[in-house]
């Protein structure tokens, strides 16, 4: 049989076709090769993909046995193999029994485990100690990759544009930036198991750039909305005759969050700010502060003297 190369994007049905190929071949050749599943090797990129493939194959075989009329494979198998339903169910049941009683030979594994298995098979010939450990020198690989990418900036206009935009984003956020350090941090994320599937389903650069532009626009609109809401909240407080420091917590009160946002320092609200946004309980201090009040706060100070009056005074207006 000649090799076949299947190239397809995410969500196009690769798992379906590969699982169907496994089920198709084991049923087709069952009479002559009842243990054909032992000779089939499926190599995946991640542990998650391995479990998904195994579960899919076993599920489809079980569906052929338990509910053949509802099986998504039955119609295709009858057409491709020329067998009737009873014969397909019979063979599927025998294959299921053999796989479940010989599960270690049901070989679907990651490429890492595949090469480790080969290494262990020839460990004596290679002269390697039986208690060996495999370690990936990710730091060395990442360092060389980052240096190579930086060297390519001068000859790659697109790459240079991406790096310049990244640097500008860091400057706009008042963040310290070091291209090499950030590239290494990103590279370390790519070695995480959770990131492997994302890498496999990576988006073309053109589409990614478009998505980034849209995200930047949404972010700018959200920042503007938050700033406007914060300015309105401060205006309402001023009209009510209270200041952010008059609330519970004083200089660390939840209301100081509005001052920060209005000043352009957009950041995630604290847990306390989230709690106070959900309910006015806890807005007012248990006892009024003893320090002199700013002039803008004096008009409402008598109303703020107790918890109940302060809550009433601010609660009517500060429903931000």
XYZ file of C-alpha atoms in Angstrom:
320
model
C 0.000 0.000 0.000
C 1.365 3.395 -0.970
C 1.671 6.102 1.670
C -1.109 8.649 1.836
C -0.655 12.181 3.095
C -3.701 13.856 4.582
C -3.330 17.602 5.008
C -6.247 19.417 6.621
C -6.977 22.317 8.924
C -8.427 22.181 12.434
C -11.989 20.910 12.684
C -12.031 19.407 9.192
C -12.506 15.816 10.382
C -8.970 14.388 10.591
C -9.732 12.369 13.715
C -12.890 10.988 12.103
C -11.059 9.830 8.973
C -8.082 8.347 10.825
C -10.317 6.475 13.252
C -12.412 5.248 10.324
C -9.269 3.996 8.580
C -8.324 1.986 11.673
C -11.799 0.456 12.020
C -12.073 -0.155 8.271
C -8.770 -2.039 7.972
C -9.185 -4.164 11.100
C -12.663 -5.272 9.979
C -11.698 -5.791 6.335
C -8.702 -8.019 7.049
C -10.021 -9.656 10.227
C -10.393 -13.138 8.764
C -6.774 -13.326 7.582
C -5.218 -11.022 10.194
C -7.325 -11.031 13.369
C -4.552 -9.252 15.260
C -3.946 -6.566 12.666
C -4.442 -3.849 15.304
C -1.066 -4.879 16.737
C 0.602 -3.891 13.458
C -1.012 -0.450 13.264
C 0.928 2.438 14.769
C -0.761 5.798 15.325
C 1.498 8.647 16.410
C 0.070 11.899 17.785
C 1.532 15.159 19.017
C -0.077 15.466 22.446
C -1.344 13.185 25.207
C -4.775 14.743 24.769
C -4.832 13.768 21.085
C -3.756 10.229 22.012
C -6.640 9.777 24.421
C -9.041 11.342 21.948
C -7.991 8.943 19.189
C -8.205 5.852 21.402
C -11.591 6.869 22.769
C -12.904 7.614 19.287
C -11.863 4.222 17.877
C -13.263 2.259 20.815
C -16.478 4.279 20.767
C -17.044 3.689 17.054
C -16.386 -0.036 17.374
C -18.784 -0.218 20.307
C -21.436 1.714 18.356
C -21.165 -0.801 15.530
C -21.930 -3.569 18.038
C -24.507 -1.955 20.346
C -26.419 0.366 17.998
C -25.398 -0.414 14.415
C -28.303 1.501 12.919
C -27.094 4.719 14.608
C -23.387 4.192 13.917
C -21.774 6.968 11.856
C -19.472 4.354 10.273
C -21.956 1.626 9.346
C -23.146 3.051 6.022
C -19.595 3.797 4.854
C -18.306 0.362 5.892
C -21.129 -1.431 4.074
C -20.392 0.593 0.962
C -16.584 0.294 1.106
C -16.333 -3.352 2.227
C -19.382 -4.882 0.608
C -20.284 -6.665 3.864
C -23.768 -6.832 5.303
C -24.559 -5.400 8.705
C -24.489 -8.735 10.522
C -20.964 -9.525 9.283
C -19.656 -6.086 10.267
C -21.172 -6.388 13.749
C -19.707 -9.880 14.172
C -16.204 -8.786 13.216
C -16.405 -5.588 15.277
C -17.357 -7.604 18.376
C -14.372 -9.936 17.939
C -11.995 -7.015 17.375
C -13.287 -5.208 20.456
C -12.730 -8.281 22.614
C -9.180 -8.747 21.361
C -8.231 -5.087 21.854
C -9.636 -4.914 25.383
C -7.827 -8.122 26.394
C -4.614 -7.005 24.694
C -4.798 -3.276 25.370
C -1.040 -2.719 25.648
C -0.716 -3.665 21.967
C -3.341 -1.079 20.961
C -0.586 1.306 19.923
C -1.601 4.932 19.826
C 0.976 7.165 21.472
C 2.756 10.495 21.280
C 5.849 10.941 19.143
C 7.910 11.368 22.329
C 6.817 8.011 23.714
C 7.276 6.399 20.309
C 10.963 7.367 20.162
C 11.469 6.409 23.797
C 10.086 2.975 22.985
C 12.550 2.624 20.112
C 15.380 3.770 22.367
C 14.503 1.231 25.024
C 14.337 -1.538 22.412
C 17.977 -0.892 21.466
C 19.272 0.233 24.835
C 21.815 -2.615 25.049
C 23.162 -1.993 21.556
C 23.465 1.734 22.282
C 25.347 1.087 25.503
C 22.969 3.219 27.581
C 22.409 2.641 31.295
C 19.097 0.967 32.111
C 18.181 3.782 34.524
C 18.586 6.551 31.962
C 16.479 9.727 31.940
C 15.578 11.808 28.914
C 15.848 15.548 29.307
C 15.166 18.173 26.670
C 17.556 21.101 26.854
C 14.816 23.606 26.205
C 16.865 26.547 27.441
C 19.586 25.929 24.853
C 17.083 25.440 22.039
C 15.147 28.562 23.016
C 18.258 30.703 23.318
C 19.495 29.723 19.869
C 16.025 30.212 18.372
C 15.633 33.673 19.915
C 19.079 34.742 18.702
C 18.328 33.436 15.217
C 15.020 35.288 15.114
C 16.657 38.549 16.167
C 19.331 38.104 13.480
C 16.593 37.743 10.858
C 15.021 41.124 11.690
C 17.295 43.039 9.318
C 16.336 40.908 6.321
C 12.650 40.299 7.030
C 10.402 43.333 6.693
C 7.335 41.559 8.095
C 9.218 40.294 11.130
C 10.720 43.733 11.730
C 7.249 45.298 11.616
C 5.926 42.772 14.155
C 8.835 43.441 16.513
C 8.422 47.217 16.213
C 4.705 46.989 16.967
C 5.424 44.743 19.922
C 7.974 47.243 21.260
C 5.519 50.119 20.797
C 2.850 48.174 22.696
C 5.255 47.722 25.603
C 6.093 51.430 25.568
C 2.417 52.403 25.513
C 1.823 50.194 28.563
C 4.775 51.812 30.381
C 6.318 48.347 30.655
C 9.962 47.444 30.579
C 10.665 45.540 27.438
C 13.440 43.310 26.287
C 12.749 41.542 22.986
C 15.017 38.636 23.763
C 13.590 38.076 27.234
C 10.014 38.207 25.946
C 10.801 35.801 23.111
C 12.274 33.335 25.596
C 9.190 33.648 27.817
C 6.931 32.959 24.852
C 9.086 30.034 23.784
C 8.809 28.426 27.216
C 5.029 28.546 26.886
C 5.248 26.627 23.611
C 6.840 23.672 25.417
C 3.875 23.336 27.774
C 1.521 20.424 27.115
C -1.441 22.818 27.150
C 0.086 24.887 24.343
C 0.885 22.054 21.924
C -2.633 21.825 20.525
C -2.668 25.583 20.020
C 0.570 25.362 18.064
C -0.848 22.600 15.880
C -3.920 24.726 15.130
C -1.919 27.910 14.634
C -3.514 30.714 12.634
C -1.832 32.157 9.512
C 0.044 35.389 10.187
C -2.334 37.450 8.058
C -5.388 36.252 9.979
C -3.573 36.633 13.289
C -2.658 40.231 12.471
C -6.280 40.974 11.602
C -7.428 39.406 14.882
C -4.889 41.504 16.791
C -6.148 44.698 15.153
C -9.736 43.841 16.096
C -8.694 43.015 19.667
C -6.841 46.332 19.927
C -9.943 48.214 18.771
C -12.138 46.403 21.306
C -9.574 47.090 24.016
C -9.459 50.795 23.165
C -13.261 51.023 23.259
C -13.374 49.194 26.581
C -10.726 51.500 28.073
C -12.640 54.569 26.890
C -15.900 53.224 28.340
C -14.241 52.432 31.673
C -12.626 55.893 31.843
C -15.961 57.580 31.090
C -17.727 55.484 33.745
C -15.023 56.289 36.313
C -15.244 60.022 35.591
C -19.019 59.860 35.976
C -18.646 58.011 39.294
C -16.268 60.693 40.609
C -18.661 63.397 39.450
C -21.553 61.714 41.278
C -19.447 61.419 44.428
C -18.491 65.084 44.197
C -22.131 66.122 43.805
C -23.014 63.972 46.816
C -20.258 65.675 48.813
C -18.083 62.624 49.407
C -14.578 61.662 48.355
C -13.108 58.231 47.513
C -11.165 58.288 50.806
C -14.394 58.767 52.796
C -15.477 55.214 52.091
C -14.492 52.152 54.082
C -10.770 51.577 53.753
C -9.947 55.283 53.417
C -6.878 55.605 51.163
C -7.325 51.950 50.149
C -11.069 52.137 49.655
C -12.707 50.531 46.666
C -13.708 53.993 45.407
C -10.037 54.833 44.749
C -10.323 52.450 41.826
C -12.343 55.103 40.007
C -9.630 57.688 40.560
C -7.052 55.361 39.009
C -9.234 54.557 35.992
C -10.133 58.214 35.423
C -6.403 59.021 35.446
C -5.867 56.470 32.671
C -4.460 53.686 34.844
C -6.762 50.937 33.580
C -6.259 47.753 35.549
C -8.237 44.786 36.783
C -10.501 45.637 39.741
C -9.590 44.146 43.083
C -11.717 41.519 44.796
C -12.979 44.195 47.188
C -14.005 46.458 44.306
C -15.928 43.586 42.732
C -17.738 42.873 46.014
C -18.674 46.523 46.507
C -19.929 46.760 42.924
C -22.339 43.909 43.618
C -23.755 45.396 46.831
C -23.550 48.695 48.775
C -22.963 46.739 51.986
C -19.579 47.719 53.339
C -19.321 51.017 51.455
C -19.258 53.214 54.569
C -16.723 53.175 57.386
C -17.926 52.045 60.816
C -16.886 55.375 62.329
C -16.413 58.686 60.514
C -12.782 59.758 59.989
C -11.454 62.316 62.509
C -9.277 64.230 60.039
C -10.469 67.579 58.561
C -12.487 67.064 55.414
C -11.634 68.683 52.063
C -14.018 71.544 51.159
C -15.683 69.523 48.431
C -16.640 66.905 51.009
C -17.896 69.208 53.761
C -21.462 69.756 52.499
C -22.461 66.155 52.952
C -20.441 65.319 56.058
C -23.439 65.446 58.454
C -25.233 62.924 56.272
C -22.114 60.710 56.247
C -21.770 60.577 60.033
C -23.458 57.204 60.296
C -23.327 54.080 58.202
C -27.009 54.158 57.269
C -27.089 57.823 56.194
C -23.837 57.463 54.242
C -25.129 54.443 52.432
C -28.375 56.249 51.651
C -26.581 59.367 50.440
C -24.210 57.536 48.130
C -26.435 54.620 47.254
C -28.998 56.899 45.579
C -26.373 58.254 43.189
C -23.466 55.854 42.928
C -25.119 53.026 41.007
C -22.212 52.796 38.590
